[in-house]
CSV table of C-alpha atoms in Angstrom, one decimal:
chain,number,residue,atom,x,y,z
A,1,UNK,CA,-55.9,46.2,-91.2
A,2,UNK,CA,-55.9,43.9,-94.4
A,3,UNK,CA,-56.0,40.5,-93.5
A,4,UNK,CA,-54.8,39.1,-97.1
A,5,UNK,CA,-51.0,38.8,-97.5
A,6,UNK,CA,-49.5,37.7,-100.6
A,7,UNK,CA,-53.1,35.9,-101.4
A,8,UNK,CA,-53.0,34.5,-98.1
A,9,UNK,CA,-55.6,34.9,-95.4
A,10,UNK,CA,-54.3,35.7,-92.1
A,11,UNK,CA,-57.5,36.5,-90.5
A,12,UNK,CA,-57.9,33.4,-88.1
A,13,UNK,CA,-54.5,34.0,-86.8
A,14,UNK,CA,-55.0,38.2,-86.3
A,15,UNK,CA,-58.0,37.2,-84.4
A,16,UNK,CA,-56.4,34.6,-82.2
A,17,UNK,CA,-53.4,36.9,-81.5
A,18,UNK,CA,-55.9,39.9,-80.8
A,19,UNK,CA,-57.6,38.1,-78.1
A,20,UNK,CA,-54.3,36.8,-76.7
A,21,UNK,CA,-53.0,41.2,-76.8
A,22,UNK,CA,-56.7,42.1,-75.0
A,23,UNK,CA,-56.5,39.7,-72.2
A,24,UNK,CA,-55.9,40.9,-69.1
A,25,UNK,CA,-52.6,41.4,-67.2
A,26,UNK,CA,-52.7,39.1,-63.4
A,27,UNK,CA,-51.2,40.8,-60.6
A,28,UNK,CA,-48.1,39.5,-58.8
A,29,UNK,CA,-50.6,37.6,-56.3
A,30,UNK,CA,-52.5,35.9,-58.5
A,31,UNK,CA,-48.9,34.6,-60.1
A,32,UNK,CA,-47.7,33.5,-56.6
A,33,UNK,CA,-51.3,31.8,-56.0
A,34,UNK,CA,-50.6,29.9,-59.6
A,35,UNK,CA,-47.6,27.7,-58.5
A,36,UNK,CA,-47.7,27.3,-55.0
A,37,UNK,CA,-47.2,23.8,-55.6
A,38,UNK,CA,-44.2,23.8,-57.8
A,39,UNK,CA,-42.4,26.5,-55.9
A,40,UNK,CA,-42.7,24.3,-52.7
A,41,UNK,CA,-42.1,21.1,-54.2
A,42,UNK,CA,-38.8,22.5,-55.5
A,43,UNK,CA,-37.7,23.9,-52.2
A,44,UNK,CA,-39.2,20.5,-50.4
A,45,UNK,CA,-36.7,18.0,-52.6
A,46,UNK,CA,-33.7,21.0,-51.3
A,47,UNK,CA,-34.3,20.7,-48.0
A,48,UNK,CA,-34.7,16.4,-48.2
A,49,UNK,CA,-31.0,16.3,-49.9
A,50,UNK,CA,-29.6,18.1,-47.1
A,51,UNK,CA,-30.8,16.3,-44.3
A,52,UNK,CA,-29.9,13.0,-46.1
A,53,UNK,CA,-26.2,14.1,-46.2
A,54,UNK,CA,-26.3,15.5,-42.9
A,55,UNK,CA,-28.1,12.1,-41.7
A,56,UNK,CA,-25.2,10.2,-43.5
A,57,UNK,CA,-22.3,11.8,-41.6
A,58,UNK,CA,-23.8,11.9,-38.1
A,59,UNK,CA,-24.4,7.6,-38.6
A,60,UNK,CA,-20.6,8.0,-39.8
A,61,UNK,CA,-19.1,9.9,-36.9
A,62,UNK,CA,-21.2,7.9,-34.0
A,63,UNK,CA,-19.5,4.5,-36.1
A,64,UNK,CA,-16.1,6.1,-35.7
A,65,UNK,CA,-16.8,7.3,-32.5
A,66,UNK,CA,-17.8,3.6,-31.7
A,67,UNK,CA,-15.3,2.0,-32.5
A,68,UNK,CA,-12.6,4.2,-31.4
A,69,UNK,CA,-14.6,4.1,-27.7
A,70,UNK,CA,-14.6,0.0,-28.1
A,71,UNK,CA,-11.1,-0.1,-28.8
A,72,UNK,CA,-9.8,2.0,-26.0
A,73,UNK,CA,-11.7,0.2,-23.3
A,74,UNK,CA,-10.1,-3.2,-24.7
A,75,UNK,CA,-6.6,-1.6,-24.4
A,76,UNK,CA,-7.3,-0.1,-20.9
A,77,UNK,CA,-8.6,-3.4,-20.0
A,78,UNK,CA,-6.1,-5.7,-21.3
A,79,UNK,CA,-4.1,-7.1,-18.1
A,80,UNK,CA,-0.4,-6.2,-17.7
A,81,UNK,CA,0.9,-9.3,-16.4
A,82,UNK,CA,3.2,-7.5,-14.4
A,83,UNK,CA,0.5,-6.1,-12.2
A,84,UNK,CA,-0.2,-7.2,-9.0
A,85,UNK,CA,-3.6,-7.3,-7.1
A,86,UNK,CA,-4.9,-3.9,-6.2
A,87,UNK,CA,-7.0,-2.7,-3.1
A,88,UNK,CA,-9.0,0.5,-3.4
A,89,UNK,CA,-7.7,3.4,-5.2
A,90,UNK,CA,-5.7,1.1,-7.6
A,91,UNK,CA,-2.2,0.9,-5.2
A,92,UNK,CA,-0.6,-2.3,-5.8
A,93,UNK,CA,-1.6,-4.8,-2.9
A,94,UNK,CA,1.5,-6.1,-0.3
A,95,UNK,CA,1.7,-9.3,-0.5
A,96,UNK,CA,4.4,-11.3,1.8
A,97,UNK,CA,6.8,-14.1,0.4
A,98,UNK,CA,7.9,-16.6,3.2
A,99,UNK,CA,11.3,-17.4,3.3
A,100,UNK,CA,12.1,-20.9,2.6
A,101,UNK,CA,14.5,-23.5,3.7
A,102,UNK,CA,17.0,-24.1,1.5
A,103,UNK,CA,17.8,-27.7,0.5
A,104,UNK,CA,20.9,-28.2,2.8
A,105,UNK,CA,20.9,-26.0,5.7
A,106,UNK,CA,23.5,-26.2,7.8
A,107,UNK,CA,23.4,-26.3,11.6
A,108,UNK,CA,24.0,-23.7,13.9
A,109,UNK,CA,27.3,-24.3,16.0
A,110,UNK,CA,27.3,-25.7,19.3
A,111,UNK,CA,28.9,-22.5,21.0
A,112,UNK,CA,26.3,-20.8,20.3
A,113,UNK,CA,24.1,-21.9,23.5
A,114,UNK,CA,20.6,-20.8,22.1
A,115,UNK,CA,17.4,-23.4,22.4
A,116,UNK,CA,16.2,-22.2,18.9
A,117,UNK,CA,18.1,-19.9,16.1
A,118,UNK,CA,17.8,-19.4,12.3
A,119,UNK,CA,20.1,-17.5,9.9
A,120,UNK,CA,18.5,-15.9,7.2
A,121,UNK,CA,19.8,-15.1,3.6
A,122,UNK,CA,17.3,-12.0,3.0
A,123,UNK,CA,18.4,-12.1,-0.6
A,124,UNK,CA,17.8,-15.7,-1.5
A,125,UNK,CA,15.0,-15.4,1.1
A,126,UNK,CA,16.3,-18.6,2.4
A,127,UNK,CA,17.4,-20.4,5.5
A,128,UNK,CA,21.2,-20.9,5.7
A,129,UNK,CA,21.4,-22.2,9.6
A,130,UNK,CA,19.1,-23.3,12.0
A,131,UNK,CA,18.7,-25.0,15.1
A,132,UNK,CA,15.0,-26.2,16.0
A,133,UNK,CA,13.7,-23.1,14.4
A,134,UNK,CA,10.1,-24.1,14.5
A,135,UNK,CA,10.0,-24.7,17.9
A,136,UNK,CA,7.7,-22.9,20.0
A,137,UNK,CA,9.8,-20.5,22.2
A,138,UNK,CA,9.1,-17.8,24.8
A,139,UNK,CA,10.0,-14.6,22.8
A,140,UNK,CA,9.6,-11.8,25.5
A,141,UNK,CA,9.6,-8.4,24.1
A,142,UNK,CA,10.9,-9.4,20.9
A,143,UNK,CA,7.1,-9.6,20.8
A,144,UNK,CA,7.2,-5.4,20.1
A,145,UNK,CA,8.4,-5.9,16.9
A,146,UNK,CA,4.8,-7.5,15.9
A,147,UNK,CA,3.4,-4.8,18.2
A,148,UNK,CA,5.3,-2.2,15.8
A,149,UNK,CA,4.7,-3.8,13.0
A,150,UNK,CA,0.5,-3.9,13.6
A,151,UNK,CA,0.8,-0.1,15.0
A,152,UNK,CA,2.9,0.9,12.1
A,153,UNK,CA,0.0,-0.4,9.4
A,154,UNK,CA,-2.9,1.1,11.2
A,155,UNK,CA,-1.8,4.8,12.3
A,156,UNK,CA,-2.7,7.3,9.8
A,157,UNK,CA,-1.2,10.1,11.4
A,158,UNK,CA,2.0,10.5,13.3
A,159,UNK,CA,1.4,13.6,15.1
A,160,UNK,CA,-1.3,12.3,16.5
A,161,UNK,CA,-1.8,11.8,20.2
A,162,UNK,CA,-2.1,9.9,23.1
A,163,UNK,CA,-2.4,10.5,26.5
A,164,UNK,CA,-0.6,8.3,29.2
A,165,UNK,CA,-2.1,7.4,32.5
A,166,UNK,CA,-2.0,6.1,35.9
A,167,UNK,CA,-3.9,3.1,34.8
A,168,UNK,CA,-1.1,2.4,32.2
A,169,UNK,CA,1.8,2.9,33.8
A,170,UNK,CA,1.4,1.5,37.1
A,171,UNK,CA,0.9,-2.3,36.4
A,172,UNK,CA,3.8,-2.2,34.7
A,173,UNK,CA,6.0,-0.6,37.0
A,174,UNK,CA,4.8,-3.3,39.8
A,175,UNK,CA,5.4,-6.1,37.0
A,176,UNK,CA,9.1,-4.7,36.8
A,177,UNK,CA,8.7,-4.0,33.0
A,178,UNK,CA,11.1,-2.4,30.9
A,179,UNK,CA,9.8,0.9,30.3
A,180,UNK,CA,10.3,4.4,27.9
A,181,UNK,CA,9.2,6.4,30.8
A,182,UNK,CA,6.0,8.7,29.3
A,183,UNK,CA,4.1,10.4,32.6
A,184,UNK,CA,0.5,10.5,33.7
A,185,UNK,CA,-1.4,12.9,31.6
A,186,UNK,CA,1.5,13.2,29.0
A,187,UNK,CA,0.2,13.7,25.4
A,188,UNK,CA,2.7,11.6,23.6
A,189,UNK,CA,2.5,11.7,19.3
A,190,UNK,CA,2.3,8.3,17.5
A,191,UNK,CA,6.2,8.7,16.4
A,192,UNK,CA,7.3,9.2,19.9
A,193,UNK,CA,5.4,5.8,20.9
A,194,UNK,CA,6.9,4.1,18.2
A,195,UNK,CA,10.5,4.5,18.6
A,196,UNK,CA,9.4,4.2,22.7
A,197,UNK,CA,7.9,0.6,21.9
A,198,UNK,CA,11.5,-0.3,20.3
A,199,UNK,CA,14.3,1.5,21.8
A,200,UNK,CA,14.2,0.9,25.3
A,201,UNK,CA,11.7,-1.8,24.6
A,202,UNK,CA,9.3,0.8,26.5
A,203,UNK,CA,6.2,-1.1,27.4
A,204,UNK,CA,4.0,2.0,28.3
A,205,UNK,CA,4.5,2.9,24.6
A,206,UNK,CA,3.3,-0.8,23.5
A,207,UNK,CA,0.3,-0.2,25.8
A,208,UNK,CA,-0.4,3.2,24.2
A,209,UNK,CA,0.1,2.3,20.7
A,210,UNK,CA,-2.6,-0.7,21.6
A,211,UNK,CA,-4.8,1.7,22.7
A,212,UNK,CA,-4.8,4.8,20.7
A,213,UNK,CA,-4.9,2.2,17.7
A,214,UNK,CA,-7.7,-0.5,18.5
A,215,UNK,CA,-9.2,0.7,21.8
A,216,UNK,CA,-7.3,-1.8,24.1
A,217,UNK,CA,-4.7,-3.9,24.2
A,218,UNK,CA,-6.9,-6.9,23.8
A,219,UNK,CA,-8.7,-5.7,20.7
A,220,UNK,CA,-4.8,-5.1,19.7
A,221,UNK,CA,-3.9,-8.5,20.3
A,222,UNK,CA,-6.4,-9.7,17.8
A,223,UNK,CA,-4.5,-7.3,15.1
A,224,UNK,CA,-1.5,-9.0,15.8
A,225,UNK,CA,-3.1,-12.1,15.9
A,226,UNK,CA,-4.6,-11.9,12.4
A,227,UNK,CA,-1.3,-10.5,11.2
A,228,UNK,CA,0.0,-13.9,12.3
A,229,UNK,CA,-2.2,-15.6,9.9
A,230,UNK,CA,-1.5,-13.5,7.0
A,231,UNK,CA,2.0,-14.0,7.2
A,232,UNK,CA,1.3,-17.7,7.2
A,233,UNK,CA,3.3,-18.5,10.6
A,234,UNK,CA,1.7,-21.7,12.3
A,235,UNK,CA,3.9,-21.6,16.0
A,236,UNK,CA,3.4,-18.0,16.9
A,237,UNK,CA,0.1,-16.6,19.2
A,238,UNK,CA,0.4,-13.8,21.0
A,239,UNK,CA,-1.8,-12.8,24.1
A,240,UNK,CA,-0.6,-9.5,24.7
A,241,UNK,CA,1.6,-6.3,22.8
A,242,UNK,CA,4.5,-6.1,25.6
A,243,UNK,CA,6.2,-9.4,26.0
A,244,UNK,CA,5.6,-9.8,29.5
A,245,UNK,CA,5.7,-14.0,30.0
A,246,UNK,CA,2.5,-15.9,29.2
A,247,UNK,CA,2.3,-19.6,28.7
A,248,UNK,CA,0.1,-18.5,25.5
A,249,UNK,CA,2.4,-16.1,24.3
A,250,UNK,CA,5.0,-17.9,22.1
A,251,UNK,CA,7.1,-18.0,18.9
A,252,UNK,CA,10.0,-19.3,17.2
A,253,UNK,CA,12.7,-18.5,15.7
A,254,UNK,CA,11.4,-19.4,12.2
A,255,UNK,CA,8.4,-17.2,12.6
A,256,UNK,CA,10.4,-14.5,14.4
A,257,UNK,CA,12.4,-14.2,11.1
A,258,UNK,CA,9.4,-13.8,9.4
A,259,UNK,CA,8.1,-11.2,11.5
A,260,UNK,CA,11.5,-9.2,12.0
A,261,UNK,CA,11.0,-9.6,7.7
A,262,UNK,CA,8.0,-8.2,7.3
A,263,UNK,CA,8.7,-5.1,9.6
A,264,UNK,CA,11.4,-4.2,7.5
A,265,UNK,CA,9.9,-4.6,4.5
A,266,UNK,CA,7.9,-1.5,5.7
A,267,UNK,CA,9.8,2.1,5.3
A,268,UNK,CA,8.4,3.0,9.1
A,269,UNK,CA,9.3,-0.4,10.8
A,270,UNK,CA,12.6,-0.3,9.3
A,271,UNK,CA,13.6,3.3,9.8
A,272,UNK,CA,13.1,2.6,13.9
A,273,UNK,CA,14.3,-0.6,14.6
A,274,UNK,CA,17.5,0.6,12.3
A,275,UNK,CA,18.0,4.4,15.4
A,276,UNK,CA,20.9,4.1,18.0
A,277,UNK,CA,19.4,7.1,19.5
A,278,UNK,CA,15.8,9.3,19.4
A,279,UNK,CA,14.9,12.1,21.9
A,280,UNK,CA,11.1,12.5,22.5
A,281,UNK,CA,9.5,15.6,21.8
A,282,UNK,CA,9.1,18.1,24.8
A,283,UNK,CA,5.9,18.3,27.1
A,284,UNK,CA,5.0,19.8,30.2
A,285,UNK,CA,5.7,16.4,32.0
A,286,UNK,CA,9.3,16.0,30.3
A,287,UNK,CA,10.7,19.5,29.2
A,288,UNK,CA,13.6,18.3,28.0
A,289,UNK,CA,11.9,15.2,26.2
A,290,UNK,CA,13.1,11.8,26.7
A,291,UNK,CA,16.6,10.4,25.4
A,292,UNK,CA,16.0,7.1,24.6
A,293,UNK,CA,18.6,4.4,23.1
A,294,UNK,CA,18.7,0.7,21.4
A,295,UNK,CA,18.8,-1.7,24.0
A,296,UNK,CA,20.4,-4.2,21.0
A,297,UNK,CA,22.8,-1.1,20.2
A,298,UNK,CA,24.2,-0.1,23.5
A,299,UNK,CA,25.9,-3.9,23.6
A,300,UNK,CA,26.5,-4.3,20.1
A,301,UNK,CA,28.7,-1.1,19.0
A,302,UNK,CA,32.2,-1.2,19.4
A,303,UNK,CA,31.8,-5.1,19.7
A,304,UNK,CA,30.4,-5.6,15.7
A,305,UNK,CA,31.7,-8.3,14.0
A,306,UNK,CA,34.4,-7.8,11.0
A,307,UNK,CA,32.8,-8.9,8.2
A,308,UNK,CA,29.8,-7.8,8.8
A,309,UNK,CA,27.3,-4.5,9.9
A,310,UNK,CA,24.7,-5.1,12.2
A,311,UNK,CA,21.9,-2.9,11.2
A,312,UNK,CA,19.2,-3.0,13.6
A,313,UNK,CA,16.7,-5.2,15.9
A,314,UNK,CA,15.0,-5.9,19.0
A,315,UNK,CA,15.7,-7.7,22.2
A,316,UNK,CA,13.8,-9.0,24.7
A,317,UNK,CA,14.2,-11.3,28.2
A,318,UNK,CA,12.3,-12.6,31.2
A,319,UNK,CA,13.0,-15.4,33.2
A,320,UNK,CA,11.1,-17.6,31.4
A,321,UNK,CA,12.3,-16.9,28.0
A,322,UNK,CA,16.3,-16.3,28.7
A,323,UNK,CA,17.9,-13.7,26.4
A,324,UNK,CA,16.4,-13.4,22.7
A,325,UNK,CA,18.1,-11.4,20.1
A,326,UNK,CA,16.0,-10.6,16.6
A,327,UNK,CA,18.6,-9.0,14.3
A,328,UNK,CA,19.0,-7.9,11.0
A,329,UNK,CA,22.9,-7.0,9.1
A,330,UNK,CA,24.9,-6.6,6.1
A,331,UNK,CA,27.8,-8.4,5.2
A,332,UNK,CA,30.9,-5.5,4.3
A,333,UNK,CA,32.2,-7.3,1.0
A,334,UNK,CA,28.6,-8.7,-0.9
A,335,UNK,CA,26.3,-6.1,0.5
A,336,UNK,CA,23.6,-9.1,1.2
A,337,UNK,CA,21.4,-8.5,4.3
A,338,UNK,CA,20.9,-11.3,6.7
A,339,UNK,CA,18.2,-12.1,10.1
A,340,UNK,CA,19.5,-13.8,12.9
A,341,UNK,CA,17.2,-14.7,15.5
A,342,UNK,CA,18.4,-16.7,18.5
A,343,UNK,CA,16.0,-17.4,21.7
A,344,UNK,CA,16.6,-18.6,25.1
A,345,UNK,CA,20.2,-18.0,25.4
A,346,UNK,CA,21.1,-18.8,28.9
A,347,UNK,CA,22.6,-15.2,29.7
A,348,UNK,CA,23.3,-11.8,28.3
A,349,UNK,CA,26.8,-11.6,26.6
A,350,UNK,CA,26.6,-15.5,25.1
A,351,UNK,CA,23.1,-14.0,23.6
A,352,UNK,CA,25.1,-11.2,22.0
A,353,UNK,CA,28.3,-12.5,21.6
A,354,UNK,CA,26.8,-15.6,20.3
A,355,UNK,CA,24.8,-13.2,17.8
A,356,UNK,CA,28.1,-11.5,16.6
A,357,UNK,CA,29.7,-15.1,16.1
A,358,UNK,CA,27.2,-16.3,13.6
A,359,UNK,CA,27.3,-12.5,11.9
A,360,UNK,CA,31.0,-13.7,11.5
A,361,UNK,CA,30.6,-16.8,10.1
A,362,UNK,CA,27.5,-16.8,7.8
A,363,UNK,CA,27.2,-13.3,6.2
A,364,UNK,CA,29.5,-13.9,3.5
């Protein structure tokens, strides 16, 4: 081939470009082998931008996730000033409110022939009426109503049993205590006791209810005892669950109000001390169960003051303490619910009588 174009010599560039034409062809390894480096650093600076955006949006949702945690446990922990203290299992903790005297009370009337009374405006929570209310009285088995109160708060199931014996029953009957009338061997259920303790102001059902409950009647007495202190009362002490007279088993009629309060502030308490009549379930002892009726009821219907309903209660007597009447009632026109609590009335129709009177003339 001529190498002169035109006058031009091309020859230096033919040769260059026929060395470039006779060199040999690499193979597709050799090629790969050539830019290992580039083809890595290219996929390298790939892979770097992902994990930075990925990087980025984790740090942003565990910020969100932050602060949305922070903010809920503030709100859940803000107080509601409605809220009162809480025992286990968040329930809203009972807490009593004594019932004060108002500024003028007035006194109770001279016909009524009780050592120590109180009249109690369960609305206001305030004394109306008294007569030497915190002295320290005799209160017989107006005692039960503490018993029931105490029994009430720790049984955890009413068809539970207990079993009445000899042991039991026969002091009492030889003591010439008021009783419900369970048997030896009888397998009485909690309710049964209950209404037993209140009704006839049974006193083998007090005994039971101490038992079955806190092992004895004097590991009972301490229940009671403490309740005493949480209800604040300073002229009450109680050395046993029936009533029956000790010189250290008082009250008065201040602190008798506040007990007879407290039991109906609880559903159970309330709903017993409130029955006419209850039949006891049947057992091998007594087939037929046992009818049993309000010893405050059986004098008090028929005989109710005008004005006003009387609801429920508990009465007691021995010697020692005269007749005591713990009552609770509802005047017919306001609707407002009232405690009277007379002790030591000298005999048993001024005691009720006297009870009706004061229904009549302070539950307006």
């Amino acid at each position: 081939m001529s190498q002169n174009f035109s006058d031009k010599d091309y020859g230096g560039y033919f040769e260059s470009l026929e060395k470039q034409l006779n060199k040999p062809i690499p193979s597709r390894r050799e090629i790969s082998k050539q830019t290992p480096l580039d083809k890595k650093r290219g996929v390298y600076k790939v892979i770097r931008l992902r994990k930075s955006v990925v990087a980025v949006c984790l740090a942003l949702v565990l910020i969100l996730g932050a602060v949305f945690i922070v903010t809920n446990k503030k709100q859940i922990a803000k107080p509601n000033p409605q809220q009162t203290e809480t025992e286990e299992g968040n329930e809203p903790k009972y807490k009593y409110v004594p019932i004060l005297f108002a500024n003028q009370t007035t006194a109770i009337p001279s016909t009524n022939d009780a050592q120590s009374a109180i009249i109690v405006n369960l609305k206001q929570n305030k004394v109306i009426a008294e007569r030497q209310a915190n002295k320290r009285m005799f209160p017989a088995s107006t005692t039960k109503i503490m018993t029931l109160l105490v029994a009430a708060e720790n049984i955890t199931d009413m068809n539970d049993t207990f079993t009445m014996t000899l042991d039991i029953t026969d002091p009492l009957y030889i003591a010439e205590a008021s009783v419900a009338g369970f048997l030896n061997g009888e397998k009485v259920n909690m309710k049964d006791l209950l209404y037993g303790c209140i009704l006839p102001s049974g006193a083998d059902a007090a005994m039971g209810l101490a038992i079955k409950v806190a092992g004895s009647e004097e590991a009972f007495v301490k229940l009671m005892n403490k309740k005493v202190k949480e209800l604040g009362l300073e002229n009450t002490n109680f050395t046993n669950v029936t009533g029956l007279h000790n010189e250290q088993n008082y009250s008065s009629a201040y602190d008798m109000a506040s007990i007879l309060k407290a039991a109906l502030e609880n559903e159970i308490c309330r709903e017993v001390l409130s029955t006419y009549r209850y039949t006891t379930a049947k057992t091998p002892q007594n087939p037929n169960g046992i009818d049993l009726s309000s010893t405050l009821f059986d004098y008090m219907y028929g005989t109710e003051p005008e004005t006003a309903t009387i609801l429920g209660g508990k009465t007691g007597f021995v010697n020692e303490s005269g007749y005591c009447i713990a009552s609770y009632g509802k005047a017919n026109e306001s609707g407002n619910e009232y405690i009277v609590v007379t002790l030591s009335n000298s005999s048993k129709w001024p005691a009720f009588h006297g009870q009706i009177d004061l229904y009549k003339q302070f539950a307006k």
